[in-house]
Coordinates of C-alpha atoms in Angstrom, one line a residue:
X1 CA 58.3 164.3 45.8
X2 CA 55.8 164.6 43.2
X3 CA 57.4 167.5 41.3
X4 CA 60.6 164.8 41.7
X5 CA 58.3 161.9 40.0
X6 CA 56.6 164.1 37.1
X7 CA 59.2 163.2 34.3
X8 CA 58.4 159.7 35.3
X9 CA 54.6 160.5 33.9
X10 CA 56.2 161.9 30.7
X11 CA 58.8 159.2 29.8
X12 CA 59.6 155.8 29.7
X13 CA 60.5 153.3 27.1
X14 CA 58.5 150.0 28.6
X15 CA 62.6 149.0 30.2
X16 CA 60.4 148.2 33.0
X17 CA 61.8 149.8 36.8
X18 CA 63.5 152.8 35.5
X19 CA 61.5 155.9 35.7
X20 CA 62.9 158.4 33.1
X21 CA 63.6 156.5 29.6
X22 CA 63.4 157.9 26.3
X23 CA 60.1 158.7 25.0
X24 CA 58.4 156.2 22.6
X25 CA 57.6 159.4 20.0
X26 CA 61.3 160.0 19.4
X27 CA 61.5 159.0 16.1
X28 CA 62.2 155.6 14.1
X29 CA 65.5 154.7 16.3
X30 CA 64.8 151.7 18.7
X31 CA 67.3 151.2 21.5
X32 CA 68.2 147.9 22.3
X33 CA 66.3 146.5 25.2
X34 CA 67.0 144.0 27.2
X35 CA 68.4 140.5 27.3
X36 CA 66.2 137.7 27.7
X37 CA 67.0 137.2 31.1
X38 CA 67.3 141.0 32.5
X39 CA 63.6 140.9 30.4
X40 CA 62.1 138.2 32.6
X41 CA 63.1 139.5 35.9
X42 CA 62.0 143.0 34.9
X43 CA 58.4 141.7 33.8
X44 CA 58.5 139.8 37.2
X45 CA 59.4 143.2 39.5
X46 CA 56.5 145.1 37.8
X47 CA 53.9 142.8 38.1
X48 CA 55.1 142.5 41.5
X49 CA 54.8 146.1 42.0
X50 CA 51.3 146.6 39.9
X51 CA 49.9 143.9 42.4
X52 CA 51.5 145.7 45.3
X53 CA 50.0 149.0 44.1
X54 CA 46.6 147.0 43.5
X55 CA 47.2 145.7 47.2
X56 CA 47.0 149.4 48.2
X57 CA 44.0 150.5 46.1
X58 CA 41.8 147.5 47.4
X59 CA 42.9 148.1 51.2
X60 CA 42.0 152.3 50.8
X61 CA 38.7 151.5 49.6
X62 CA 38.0 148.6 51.9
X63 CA 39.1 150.5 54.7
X64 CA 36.7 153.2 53.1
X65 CA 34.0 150.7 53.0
X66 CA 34.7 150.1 56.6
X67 CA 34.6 153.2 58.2
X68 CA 32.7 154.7 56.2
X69 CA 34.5 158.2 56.1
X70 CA 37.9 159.0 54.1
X71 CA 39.5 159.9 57.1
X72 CA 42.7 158.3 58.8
X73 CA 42.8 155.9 56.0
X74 CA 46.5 156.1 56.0
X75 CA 46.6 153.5 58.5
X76 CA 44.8 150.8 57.0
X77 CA 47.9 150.7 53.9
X78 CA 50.8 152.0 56.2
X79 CA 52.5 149.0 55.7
X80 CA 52.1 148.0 52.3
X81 CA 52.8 151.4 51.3
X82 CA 56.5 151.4 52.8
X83 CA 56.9 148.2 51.4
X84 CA 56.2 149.0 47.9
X85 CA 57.5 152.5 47.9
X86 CA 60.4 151.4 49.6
X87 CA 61.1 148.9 46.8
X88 CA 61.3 151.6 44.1
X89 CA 64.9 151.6 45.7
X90 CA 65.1 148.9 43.1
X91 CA 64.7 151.4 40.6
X92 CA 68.0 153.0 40.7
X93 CA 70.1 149.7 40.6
X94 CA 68.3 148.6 37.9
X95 CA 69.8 151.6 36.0
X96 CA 73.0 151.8 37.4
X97 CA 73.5 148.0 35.6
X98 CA 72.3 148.9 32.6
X99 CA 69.1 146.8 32.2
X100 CA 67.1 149.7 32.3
X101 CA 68.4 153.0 29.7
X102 CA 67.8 155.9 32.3
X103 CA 69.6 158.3 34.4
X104 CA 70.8 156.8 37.6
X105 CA 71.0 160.4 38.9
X106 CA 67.4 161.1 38.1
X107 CA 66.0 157.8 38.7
X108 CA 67.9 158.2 42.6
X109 CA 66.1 161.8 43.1
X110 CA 63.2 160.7 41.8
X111 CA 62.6 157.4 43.8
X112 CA 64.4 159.1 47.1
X113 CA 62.2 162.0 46.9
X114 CA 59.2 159.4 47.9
X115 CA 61.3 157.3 50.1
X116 CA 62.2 161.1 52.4
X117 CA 58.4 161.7 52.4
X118 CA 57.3 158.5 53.3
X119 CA 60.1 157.5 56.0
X120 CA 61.7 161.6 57.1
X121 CA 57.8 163.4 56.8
X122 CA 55.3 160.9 57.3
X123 CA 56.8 157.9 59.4
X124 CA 58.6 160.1 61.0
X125 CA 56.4 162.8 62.3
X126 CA 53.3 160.8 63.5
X127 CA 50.7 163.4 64.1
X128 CA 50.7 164.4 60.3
X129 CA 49.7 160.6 59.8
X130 CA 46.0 161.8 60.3
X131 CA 45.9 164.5 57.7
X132 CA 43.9 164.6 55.0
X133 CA 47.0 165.7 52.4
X134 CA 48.3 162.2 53.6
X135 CA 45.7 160.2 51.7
X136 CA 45.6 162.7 48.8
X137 CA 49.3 162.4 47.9
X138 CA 49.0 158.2 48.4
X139 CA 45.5 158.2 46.5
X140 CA 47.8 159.9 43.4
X141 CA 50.5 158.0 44.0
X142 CA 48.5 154.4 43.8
X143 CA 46.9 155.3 40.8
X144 CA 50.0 156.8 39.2
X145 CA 51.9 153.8 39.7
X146 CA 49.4 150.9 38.8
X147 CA 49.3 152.7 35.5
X148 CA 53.3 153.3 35.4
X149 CA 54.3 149.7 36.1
X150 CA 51.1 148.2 34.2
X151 CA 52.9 150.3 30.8
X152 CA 56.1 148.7 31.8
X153 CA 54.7 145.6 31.9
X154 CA 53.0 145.5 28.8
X155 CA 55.9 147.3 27.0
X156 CA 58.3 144.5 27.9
X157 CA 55.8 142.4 26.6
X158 CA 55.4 144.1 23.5
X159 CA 51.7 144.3 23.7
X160 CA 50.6 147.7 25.1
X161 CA 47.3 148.2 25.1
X162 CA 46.2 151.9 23.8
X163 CA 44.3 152.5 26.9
X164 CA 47.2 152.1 29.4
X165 CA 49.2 154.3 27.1
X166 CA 46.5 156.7 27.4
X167 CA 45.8 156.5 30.7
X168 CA 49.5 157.6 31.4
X169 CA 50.0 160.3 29.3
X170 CA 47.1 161.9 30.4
X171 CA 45.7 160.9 33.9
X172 CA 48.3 163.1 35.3
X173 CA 46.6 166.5 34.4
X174 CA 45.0 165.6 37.6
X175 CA 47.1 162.8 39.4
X176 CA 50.3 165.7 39.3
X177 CA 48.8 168.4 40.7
X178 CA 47.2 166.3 43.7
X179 CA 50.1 164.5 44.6
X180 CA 51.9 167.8 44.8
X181 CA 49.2 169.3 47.0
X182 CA 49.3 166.7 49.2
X183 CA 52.8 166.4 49.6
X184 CA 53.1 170.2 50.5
X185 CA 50.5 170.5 53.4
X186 CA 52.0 167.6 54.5
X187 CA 55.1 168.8 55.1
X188 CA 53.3 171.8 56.0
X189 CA 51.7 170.1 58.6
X190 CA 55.0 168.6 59.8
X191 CA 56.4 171.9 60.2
X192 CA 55.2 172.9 63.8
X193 CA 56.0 169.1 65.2
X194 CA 58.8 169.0 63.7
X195 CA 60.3 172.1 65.5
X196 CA 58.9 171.8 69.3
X197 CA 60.8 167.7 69.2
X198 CA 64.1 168.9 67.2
X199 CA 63.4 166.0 64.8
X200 CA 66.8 165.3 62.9
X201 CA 68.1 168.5 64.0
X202 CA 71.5 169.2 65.4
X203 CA 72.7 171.7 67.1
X204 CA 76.0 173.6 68.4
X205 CA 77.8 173.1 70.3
X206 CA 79.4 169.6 69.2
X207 CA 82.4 167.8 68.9
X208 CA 81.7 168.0 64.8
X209 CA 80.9 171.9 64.9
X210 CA 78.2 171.4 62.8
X211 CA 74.6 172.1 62.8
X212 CA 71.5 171.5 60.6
X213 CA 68.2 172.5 60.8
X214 CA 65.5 169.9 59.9
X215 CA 62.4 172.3 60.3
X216 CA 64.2 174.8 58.2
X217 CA 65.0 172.0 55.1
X218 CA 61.7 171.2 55.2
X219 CA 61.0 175.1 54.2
X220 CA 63.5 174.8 51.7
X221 CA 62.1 171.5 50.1
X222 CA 58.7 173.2 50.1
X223 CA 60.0 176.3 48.3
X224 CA 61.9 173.9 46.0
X225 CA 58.5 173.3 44.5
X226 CA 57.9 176.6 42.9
X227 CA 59.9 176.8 40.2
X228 CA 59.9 172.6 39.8
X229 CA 55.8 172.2 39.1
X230 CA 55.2 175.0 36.0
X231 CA 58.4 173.5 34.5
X232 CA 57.7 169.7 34.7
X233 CA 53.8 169.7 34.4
X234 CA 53.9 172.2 31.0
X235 CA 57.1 169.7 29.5
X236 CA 54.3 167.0 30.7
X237 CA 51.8 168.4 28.7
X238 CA 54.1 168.9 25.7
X239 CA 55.1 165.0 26.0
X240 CA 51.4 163.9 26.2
X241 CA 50.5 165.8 22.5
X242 CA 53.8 164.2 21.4
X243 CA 53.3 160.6 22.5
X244 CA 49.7 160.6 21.8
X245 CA 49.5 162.1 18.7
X246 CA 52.4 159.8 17.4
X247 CA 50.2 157.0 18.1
X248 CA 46.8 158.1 16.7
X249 CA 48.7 158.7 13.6
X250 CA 50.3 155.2 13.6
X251 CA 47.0 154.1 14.3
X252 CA 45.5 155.2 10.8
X253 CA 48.3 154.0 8.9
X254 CA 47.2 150.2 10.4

């Protein structure tokens, strides 16, 4: 989930769509980028995706506008939200072609972390849909990814503006920590639900002689968190001084 998307915050070398590139602090060694063409559609699926993100922004605060109260939102962006977190599936072809220089491994876990809470947690187990955690972990997410695709953007474009770069090095201090909150008592909240209906669960005896436990891989996702967070927020932190400090010295030397 979050904890999955972190290195995402930390990384990324403007290929646009991949999620975990090398860092732009890494010394005087430029990987090739893209062709022309692979260039073009990747500055098309970002500013596809920033708009999308935007899409969701604008309907959580109308919806806020509307109602007055920041409860039950989630409704009111259910469908762009699948949508546009659904097409991060993109993500993972993108580096299993090549036209992006990241980890098809860690791009999949990262991107299908989302896709399971969104479509296994949320979708799936209605009554969480009211829940507060719900619109915590999207609020992080939207403003996490309007950034993340608006630095992508720019990069391909070779015209980053400081303040994006900024913006997402550092806006995660907060963004990470929130999104992981959210994602936890949401699952948390799924829990109970999610063991009186059986969701995904199977049981024996059957032909297969298998069995799995949804309610308890839930548990096990949630305790899969622990040792994830401290790890990926600190090398977060490490990667902001790194980046950031890279630039500001580049800065002086213009």
């Amino acid at each position: 989930m979050a904890a999955a998307s972190a290195i995402a915050a930390t990384r990324g070398n403007g290929g646009g769509g991949g999620r975990a590139g090398a860092g732009e602090a890494s010394g005087t060694r430029k990987k090739k980028g893209p062709g022309p063409l692979a260039t073009a559609y990747l500055v098309i699926y970002n500013v596809v995706m920033t708009a999308g993100w935007l899409v969701i922004a604008v309907g959580l605060v109308r919806a806020y506008l509307a109602k007055g109260s920041y409860h039950s939102l989630y409704y009111s962006i259910e469908k762009p939200l699948k949508f546009f977190q659904t097409g991060a599936l993109l993500e993972i072809l993108h580096c299993a072609v090549g036209i992006v220089p990241s980890s098809v491994v860690l791009t999949s876990f990262q991107v299908m972390s989302r896709v399971f809470l969104i479509w296994a947690v949320t979708h799936s187990v209605k009554e969480v849909q009211n829940e507060d955690s719900v619109l915590l972990f999207v609020v992080a997410w939207t403003v996490t990814e309007i950034i993340r695709y608006s630095f992508y953007t720019f990069s391909l474009l070779n015209h980053l503006p400081y303040l994006i770069k900024w913006a997402r090095y550092t806006l995660f201090i907060v963004l990470y920590p929130m999104g992981v909150s959210g994602e936890l008592l949401t699952i948390y909240a799924a829990l109970p639900f999610v063991r009186q209906a059986g969701l995904y669960s199977i049981s024996l005896p059957n032909k297969y002689n298998f069995s799995f436990d949804y309610h308890a891989f839930l548990i096990l996702v949630m305790i899969f968190y622990i040792p994830l967070f401290p790890q990926l927020y600190f090398h977060m932190i490490y990667q902001r001084r790194k980046v950031l400090s890279h630039t500001d010295e580049h800065r002086k030397f213009e």
